[in-house]
Short mmCIF file of C-alpha atoms in Angstrom, two decimals:
data_model
loop_
_atom_site.label_atom_id
_atom_site.label_comp_id
_atom_site.label_asym_id
_atom_site.label_seq_id
_atom_site.Cartn_x
_atom_site.Cartn_y
_atom_site.Cartn_z
CA UNK A 1 -33.76 -184.94 -71.97
CA UNK A 2 -31.09 -187.36 -72.99
CA UNK A 3 -29.35 -187.23 -76.15
CA UNK A 4 -28.75 -190.88 -77.97
CA UNK A 5 -26.77 -191.38 -81.29
CA UNK A 6 -28.93 -193.83 -83.67
CA UNK A 7 -26.02 -194.50 -86.19
CA UNK A 8 -22.43 -194.39 -85.52
CA UNK A 9 -21.52 -193.06 -89.27
CA UNK A 10 -19.41 -189.58 -89.35
CA UNK A 11 -22.55 -188.14 -90.91
CA UNK A 12 -25.15 -189.37 -88.07
CA UNK A 13 -26.70 -186.76 -86.30
CA UNK A 14 -27.98 -186.95 -82.75
CA UNK A 15 -31.27 -187.76 -81.87
CA UNK A 16 -33.50 -186.33 -78.83
CA UNK A 17 -35.56 -188.54 -76.76
CA UNK A 18 -37.78 -187.49 -73.92
CA UNK A 19 -37.89 -188.87 -70.51
CA UNK A 20 -40.92 -188.96 -68.43
CA UNK A 21 -40.60 -185.85 -66.61
CA UNK A 22 -40.30 -183.74 -69.90
CA UNK A 23 -43.46 -185.54 -71.19
CA UNK A 24 -45.21 -184.32 -67.93
CA UNK A 25 -44.27 -181.10 -68.41
CA UNK A 26 -45.35 -181.11 -72.00
CA UNK A 27 -48.84 -182.20 -70.58
CA UNK A 28 -49.05 -179.41 -67.97
CA UNK A 29 -47.95 -176.91 -70.33
CA UNK A 30 -50.82 -178.29 -72.98
CA UNK A 31 -53.63 -178.11 -70.26
CA UNK A 32 -52.44 -174.77 -68.91
CA UNK A 33 -52.50 -173.02 -72.37
CA UNK A 34 -55.89 -174.46 -72.91
CA UNK A 35 -56.87 -173.38 -69.98
CA UNK A 36 -56.04 -169.82 -70.35
CA UNK A 37 -57.52 -169.72 -73.94
CA UNK A 38 -60.73 -171.21 -72.08
CA UNK A 39 -60.86 -168.72 -69.66
CA UNK A 40 -60.86 -165.56 -72.19
CA UNK A 41 -64.17 -167.42 -73.76
CA UNK A 42 -65.57 -167.68 -70.46
CA UNK A 43 -65.07 -164.07 -69.56
CA UNK A 44 -66.40 -162.65 -72.65
CA UNK A 45 -69.29 -165.12 -72.06
CA UNK A 46 -69.90 -163.42 -68.80
CA UNK A 47 -70.10 -160.29 -70.02
CA UNK A 48 -72.55 -160.97 -72.41
CA UNK A 49 -74.85 -162.94 -69.92
CA UNK A 50 -74.53 -160.17 -67.36
CA UNK A 51 -74.88 -157.04 -69.66
CA UNK A 52 -77.91 -159.00 -71.27
CA UNK A 53 -79.38 -159.45 -68.10
CA UNK A 54 -79.10 -155.96 -66.74
CA UNK A 55 -80.38 -154.69 -70.13
CA UNK A 56 -83.39 -157.20 -70.53
CA UNK A 57 -86.07 -154.68 -68.92
CA UNK A 58 -85.39 -152.33 -72.22
CA UNK A 59 -85.18 -155.36 -74.40
CA UNK A 60 -88.56 -156.64 -72.77
CA UNK A 61 -89.92 -153.27 -72.88
CA UNK A 62 -89.12 -152.69 -76.55
CA UNK A 63 -88.80 -155.79 -78.16
CA UNK A 64 -87.20 -155.93 -81.73
CA UNK A 65 -88.19 -151.99 -81.72
CA UNK A 66 -84.94 -151.40 -79.98
CA UNK A 67 -83.06 -152.17 -82.66
CA UNK A 68 -85.29 -150.56 -85.41
CA UNK A 69 -86.57 -147.56 -83.73
CA UNK A 70 -84.86 -144.07 -84.75
CA UNK A 71 -86.38 -142.44 -81.65
CA UNK A 72 -84.55 -142.37 -78.20
CA UNK A 73 -86.96 -140.39 -75.60
CA UNK A 74 -86.19 -141.75 -72.05
CA UNK A 75 -88.20 -138.94 -70.39
CA UNK A 76 -91.32 -138.28 -72.66
CA UNK A 77 -93.96 -135.56 -71.62
CA UNK A 78 -96.73 -138.05 -72.05
CA UNK A 79 -96.86 -141.90 -72.75
CA UNK A 80 -93.99 -143.82 -72.19
CA UNK A 81 -90.27 -143.59 -72.91
CA UNK A 82 -88.96 -144.82 -76.29
CA UNK A 83 -85.64 -146.35 -76.46
CA UNK A 84 -84.13 -146.79 -80.16
CA UNK A 85 -80.70 -147.74 -80.97
CA UNK A 86 -80.84 -147.57 -84.70
CA UNK A 87 -79.71 -143.39 -84.78
CA UNK A 88 -76.61 -144.33 -82.85
CA UNK A 89 -76.13 -147.33 -84.23
CA UNK A 90 -76.22 -145.58 -87.46
CA UNK A 91 -73.48 -143.04 -86.22
CA UNK A 92 -71.09 -145.74 -84.65
CA UNK A 93 -71.05 -146.93 -88.28
CA UNK A 94 -70.44 -143.83 -90.08
CA UNK A 95 -68.01 -142.12 -88.10
CA UNK A 96 -65.96 -145.59 -87.64
CA UNK A 97 -66.11 -145.86 -91.49
CA UNK A 98 -64.96 -142.36 -92.28
CA UNK A 99 -62.46 -142.98 -89.77
CA UNK A 100 -60.92 -145.87 -91.66
CA UNK A 101 -61.15 -144.27 -95.06
CA UNK A 102 -58.88 -141.93 -94.04
CA UNK A 103 -56.65 -144.07 -91.41
CA UNK A 104 -56.00 -147.37 -93.69
CA UNK A 105 -54.20 -145.77 -96.64
CA UNK A 106 -52.38 -143.55 -94.17
CA UNK A 107 -51.37 -146.25 -91.94
CA UNK A 108 -50.42 -148.91 -94.54
CA UNK A 109 -48.50 -146.12 -96.68
CA UNK A 110 -46.52 -145.06 -93.07
CA UNK A 111 -45.86 -148.93 -92.92
CA UNK A 112 -44.40 -149.72 -96.03
CA UNK A 113 -42.16 -146.45 -95.80
CA UNK A 114 -40.91 -147.64 -92.78
CA UNK A 115 -40.02 -151.31 -93.75
CA UNK A 116 -39.24 -150.73 -97.26
CA UNK A 117 -37.84 -147.05 -97.94
CA UNK A 118 -36.99 -145.17 -94.57
CA UNK A 119 -33.28 -145.01 -94.00
CA UNK A 120 -32.26 -146.73 -91.13
CA UNK A 121 -31.77 -143.52 -89.05
CA UNK A 122 -35.05 -142.26 -89.72
CA UNK A 123 -36.76 -145.52 -88.55
CA UNK A 124 -36.14 -145.39 -84.93
CA UNK A 125 -37.38 -141.86 -84.14
CA UNK A 126 -40.51 -142.39 -86.67
CA UNK A 127 -41.41 -145.62 -84.67
CA UNK A 128 -41.11 -143.83 -81.42
CA UNK A 129 -43.58 -141.08 -82.66
CA UNK A 130 -45.88 -143.09 -83.72
CA UNK A 131 -45.79 -145.05 -80.78
CA UNK A 132 -46.31 -141.85 -78.25
CA UNK A 133 -49.25 -140.78 -80.54
CA UNK A 134 -51.02 -144.21 -79.60
CA UNK A 135 -50.58 -143.36 -75.75
CA UNK A 136 -52.26 -139.79 -76.21
CA UNK A 137 -55.31 -139.71 -73.70
CA UNK A 138 -58.43 -140.09 -76.04
CA UNK A 139 -59.70 -136.74 -74.06
CA UNK A 140 -56.82 -134.91 -75.06
CA UNK A 141 -57.49 -135.95 -78.62
CA UNK A 142 -61.75 -134.68 -77.89
CA UNK A 143 -60.56 -131.16 -76.58
CA UNK A 144 -58.05 -130.74 -79.14
CA UNK A 145 -60.91 -131.62 -81.65
CA UNK A 146 -63.63 -129.33 -79.99
CA UNK A 147 -61.87 -126.28 -79.53
CA UNK A 148 -59.07 -126.20 -82.34
CA UNK A 149 -60.32 -128.83 -85.36
CA UNK A 150 -64.05 -128.42 -85.53
CA UNK A 151 -64.06 -124.56 -85.66
CA UNK A 152 -61.01 -124.60 -88.20
CA UNK A 153 -62.81 -127.23 -90.49
CA UNK A 154 -66.18 -125.22 -90.86
CA UNK A 155 -64.80 -122.94 -93.68
CA UNK A 156 -63.49 -126.14 -95.27
CA UNK A 157 -67.03 -127.89 -94.78
CA UNK A 158 -68.62 -124.95 -96.32
CA UNK A 159 -66.25 -124.87 -99.45
CA UNK A 160 -67.08 -128.42 -100.08
CA UNK A 161 -70.46 -128.02 -99.56
CA UNK A 162 -70.56 -125.01 -101.97
CA UNK A 163 -68.60 -127.16 -104.84
CA UNK A 164 -70.36 -130.60 -104.25
CA UNK A 165 -73.76 -129.96 -102.86
CA UNK A 166 -75.12 -129.21 -106.20
CA UNK A 167 -74.10 -132.56 -107.73
CA UNK A 168 -77.28 -134.74 -106.88
CA UNK A 169 -75.83 -137.83 -105.14
CA UNK A 170 -72.71 -136.09 -103.53
CA UNK A 171 -74.89 -133.28 -102.46
CA UNK A 172 -76.53 -135.58 -100.07
CA UNK A 173 -73.33 -136.98 -98.49
CA UNK A 174 -72.08 -132.98 -98.22
CA UNK A 175 -75.06 -131.26 -97.25
CA UNK A 176 -75.35 -127.76 -95.17
CA UNK A 177 -73.15 -127.22 -92.56
CA UNK A 178 -73.84 -126.14 -88.90
CA UNK A 179 -71.09 -126.25 -86.53
CA UNK A 180 -67.85 -128.12 -86.61
CA UNK A 181 -69.06 -130.90 -84.58
CA UNK A 182 -70.48 -133.37 -86.97
CA UNK A 183 -70.02 -137.18 -88.40
CA UNK A 184 -67.19 -135.90 -90.64
CA UNK A 185 -65.23 -134.19 -87.70
CA UNK A 186 -65.74 -137.17 -85.35
CA UNK A 187 -64.33 -139.49 -88.11
CA UNK A 188 -61.35 -137.51 -88.72
CA UNK A 189 -60.47 -137.50 -84.90
CA UNK A 190 -60.85 -141.10 -84.90
CA UNK A 191 -58.79 -141.60 -87.87
CA UNK A 192 -56.13 -139.80 -86.10
CA UNK A 193 -56.53 -141.69 -82.95
CA UNK A 194 -56.21 -145.12 -84.60
CA UNK A 195 -53.72 -144.59 -87.17
CA UNK A 196 -50.79 -145.24 -84.87
CA UNK A 197 -52.60 -148.58 -83.84
CA UNK A 198 -53.13 -149.78 -87.46
CA UNK A 199 -49.64 -148.17 -88.49
CA UNK A 200 -47.73 -150.42 -85.63
CA UNK A 201 -49.17 -153.87 -86.48
CA UNK A 202 -48.79 -153.32 -90.05
CA UNK A 203 -45.29 -152.54 -89.83
CA UNK A 204 -44.82 -155.47 -87.67
CA UNK A 205 -46.62 -157.65 -90.17
CA UNK A 206 -44.75 -156.25 -93.28
CA UNK A 207 -41.48 -156.78 -91.21
CA UNK A 208 -42.18 -160.66 -91.17
CA UNK A 209 -41.93 -161.06 -95.07
CA UNK A 210 -38.99 -163.44 -96.15
CA UNK A 211 -36.28 -161.36 -97.50
CA UNK A 212 -35.31 -164.17 -99.95
CA UNK A 213 -38.88 -163.36 -101.42
CA UNK A 214 -38.39 -159.71 -101.81
CA UNK A 215 -34.82 -160.54 -103.45
CA UNK A 216 -36.48 -162.47 -105.88
CA UNK A 217 -38.91 -160.53 -107.10
CA UNK A 218 -36.09 -157.84 -107.23
CA UNK A 219 -33.79 -160.09 -109.20
CA UNK A 220 -36.09 -161.34 -111.80
CA UNK A 221 -36.39 -157.37 -112.72
CA UNK A 222 -39.48 -156.17 -110.62
CA UNK A 223 -39.78 -152.73 -109.70
CA UNK A 224 -39.92 -151.79 -106.05
CA UNK A 225 -43.36 -150.96 -106.44
CA UNK A 226 -43.97 -154.39 -108.15
CA UNK A 227 -41.91 -156.21 -105.72
CA UNK A 228 -44.55 -154.63 -102.80
CA UNK A 229 -47.32 -155.70 -104.67
CA UNK A 230 -46.36 -158.94 -105.68
CA UNK A 231 -44.22 -160.23 -102.46
CA UNK A 232 -45.05 -158.04 -99.50
CA UNK A 233 -48.87 -157.48 -99.76
CA UNK A 234 -50.15 -160.97 -100.40
CA UNK A 235 -47.91 -162.56 -97.52
CA UNK A 236 -49.41 -159.91 -95.16
CA UNK A 237 -52.84 -159.61 -96.15
CA UNK A 238 -54.35 -161.24 -93.15
CA UNK A 239 -52.01 -159.49 -90.84
CA UNK A 240 -53.07 -156.17 -92.34
CA UNK A 241 -56.78 -157.07 -92.15
CA UNK A 242 -56.30 -157.85 -88.48
CA UNK A 243 -54.81 -154.45 -87.74
CA UNK A 244 -57.70 -152.71 -89.39
CA UNK A 245 -60.37 -154.66 -87.29
CA UNK A 246 -58.20 -153.80 -84.01
CA UNK A 247 -58.69 -149.96 -85.47
CA UNK A 248 -61.77 -150.32 -85.94
CA UNK A 249 -63.14 -151.85 -82.85
CA UNK A 250 -60.96 -148.50 -81.15
CA UNK A 251 -62.94 -146.26 -83.37
CA UNK A 252 -66.72 -148.32 -82.48
CA UNK A 253 -65.66 -147.94 -78.95
CA UNK A 254 -64.28 -144.53 -78.41
CA UNK A 255 -66.39 -142.59 -75.90
CA UNK A 256 -65.16 -139.35 -74.79
CA UNK A 257 -63.35 -138.08 -77.76
CA UNK A 258 -66.55 -138.84 -80.09
CA UNK A 259 -69.05 -137.40 -77.37
CA UNK A 260 -67.18 -133.85 -77.56
CA UNK A 261 -67.14 -133.46 -81.35
CA UNK A 262 -70.28 -135.80 -82.85
CA UNK A 263 -72.60 -133.31 -82.05
CA UNK A 264 -74.94 -135.14 -79.72
CA UNK A 265 -77.99 -135.52 -81.96
CA UNK A 266 -80.24 -138.32 -82.36
CA UNK A 267 -80.20 -138.52 -86.24
CA UNK A 268 -79.97 -140.65 -89.21
CA UNK A 269 -78.86 -138.92 -92.32
CA UNK A 270 -76.79 -138.99 -95.39
CA UNK A 271 -75.31 -135.56 -94.80
CA UNK A 272 -71.94 -136.21 -93.45
CA UNK A 273 -71.45 -132.53 -91.94
CA UNK A 274 -74.82 -132.87 -89.77
CA UNK A 275 -74.57 -133.63 -85.96
CA UNK A 276 -75.25 -137.23 -84.82
CA UNK A 277 -74.30 -139.49 -81.89
CA UNK A 278 -72.66 -142.90 -81.27
CA UNK A 279 -73.78 -145.83 -78.66
CA UNK A 280 -70.53 -145.66 -76.71
CA UNK A 281 -70.89 -141.64 -76.72
CA UNK A 282 -74.36 -141.52 -75.58
CA UNK A 283 -73.67 -144.10 -72.84
CA UNK A 284 -71.09 -141.79 -71.48
CA UNK A 285 -73.36 -138.78 -71.74
CA UNK A 286 -76.14 -140.30 -70.22
CA UNK A 287 -75.26 -142.80 -67.94
CA UNK A 288 -75.00 -140.40 -64.70
CA UNK A 289 -78.53 -139.15 -65.08
CA UNK A 290 -80.06 -142.63 -65.54
CA UNK A 291 -82.64 -145.03 -63.99
CA UNK A 292 -84.66 -147.99 -63.87
CA UNK A 293 -85.43 -149.10 -67.74
CA UNK A 294 -83.17 -145.81 -68.77
CA UNK A 295 -80.24 -147.41 -67.33
CA UNK A 296 -81.20 -151.09 -68.79
CA UNK A 297 -81.24 -149.31 -72.19
CA UNK A 298 -77.96 -147.63 -72.03
CA UNK A 299 -76.65 -151.40 -71.44
CA UNK A 300 -78.50 -152.69 -74.01
CA UNK A 301 -76.65 -150.43 -75.88
CA UNK A 302 -73.38 -151.83 -74.91
CA UNK A 303 -75.02 -155.18 -76.07
CA UNK A 304 -75.50 -153.91 -79.05
CA UNK A 305 -72.19 -152.58 -79.72
CA UNK A 306 -70.56 -155.90 -78.28
CA UNK A 307 -72.31 -158.08 -80.84
CA UNK A 308 -71.57 -155.61 -83.73
CA UNK A 309 -67.98 -155.57 -83.11
CA UNK A 310 -68.26 -159.79 -82.86
CA UNK A 311 -69.94 -159.99 -86.26
CA UNK A 312 -67.93 -157.66 -88.30
CA UNK A 313 -64.89 -159.35 -86.93
CA UNK A 314 -66.37 -162.78 -87.87
CA UNK A 315 -67.15 -161.42 -91.46
CA UNK A 316 -63.29 -159.90 -91.72
CA UNK A 317 -62.21 -163.72 -91.18
CA UNK A 318 -64.29 -164.78 -93.58
CA UNK A 319 -63.16 -162.56 -96.19
CA UNK A 320 -59.22 -163.18 -95.26
CA UNK A 321 -59.91 -166.73 -95.62
CA UNK A 322 -61.57 -166.37 -99.04
CA UNK A 323 -59.06 -163.73 -100.38
CA UNK A 324 -55.75 -165.66 -99.27
CA UNK A 325 -57.28 -169.07 -100.72
CA UNK A 326 -57.76 -167.34 -104.19
CA UNK A 327 -54.35 -165.78 -103.51
CA UNK A 328 -52.86 -169.07 -103.34
CA UNK A 329 -54.85 -170.48 -106.43
CA UNK A 330 -53.73 -167.58 -108.67
CA UNK A 331 -49.80 -167.98 -107.53
CA UNK A 332 -50.26 -171.70 -108.04
#
């Protein structure tokens, strides 16, 4: 790269001009980045094509009933096997939603504390602990959940049922309690697992807010909370939603931990204290004993899970774009 001066006055600034080699390098870099981006899309497309092809015998046998049927009976005493993904899709959605209801407020609160309130000497150790929690294997969370958390929560669930069970709508959500292995326990374990992920990304997003914006809000007489609400949160909204979507993807795809604590029942119920199952959990539970169309049906559950994840991410991006446009309009 060659440096030339277009004006000889003292205030003149040097202007950079490109040589041919630099232009070639830029072109190579542009094509390389384009190729890597297309490679990711190609890998996702190949995953989708191969899984759909392997799952086609089950899709062909069940048709749309694969998505709408509640019953999952691969070894019926009489008649043909029935493969319905609806119960498992319901269990995946419910346990993931419970996880987000608990994890998102806690994660955002921790991230705000570390970026805005925590003393400098406390931030380093706190971040290290959060990162270590994210590195704990999921089977450890599952074993802890089934051996410690589930038995300990049974009295709590029973107390909540005694208090809320007589209320018409809440009584359906907090119904009779069986064992501690149920939708609620699975959601709580997932919440603990996804909290470090959401916290780490949200903390990084909050740290990108310009210091000038914060100082300007405080200089105008805003309290710390008003500064966070007016400067930090609007600037970070898209990044926070992205962090939540990553946490949701982890929760929807979790296998061993959920398989150990959700109860293993094919069940659609409003009772959060009832056992159920999720798509990822039933795949890991039954794949080893499956053959033929049974195996294809389990792969089909993976296809449905993939489609649910993509659909949720597309909807989340649409929500983020509309919300950010609304925020910019209100600020203008």
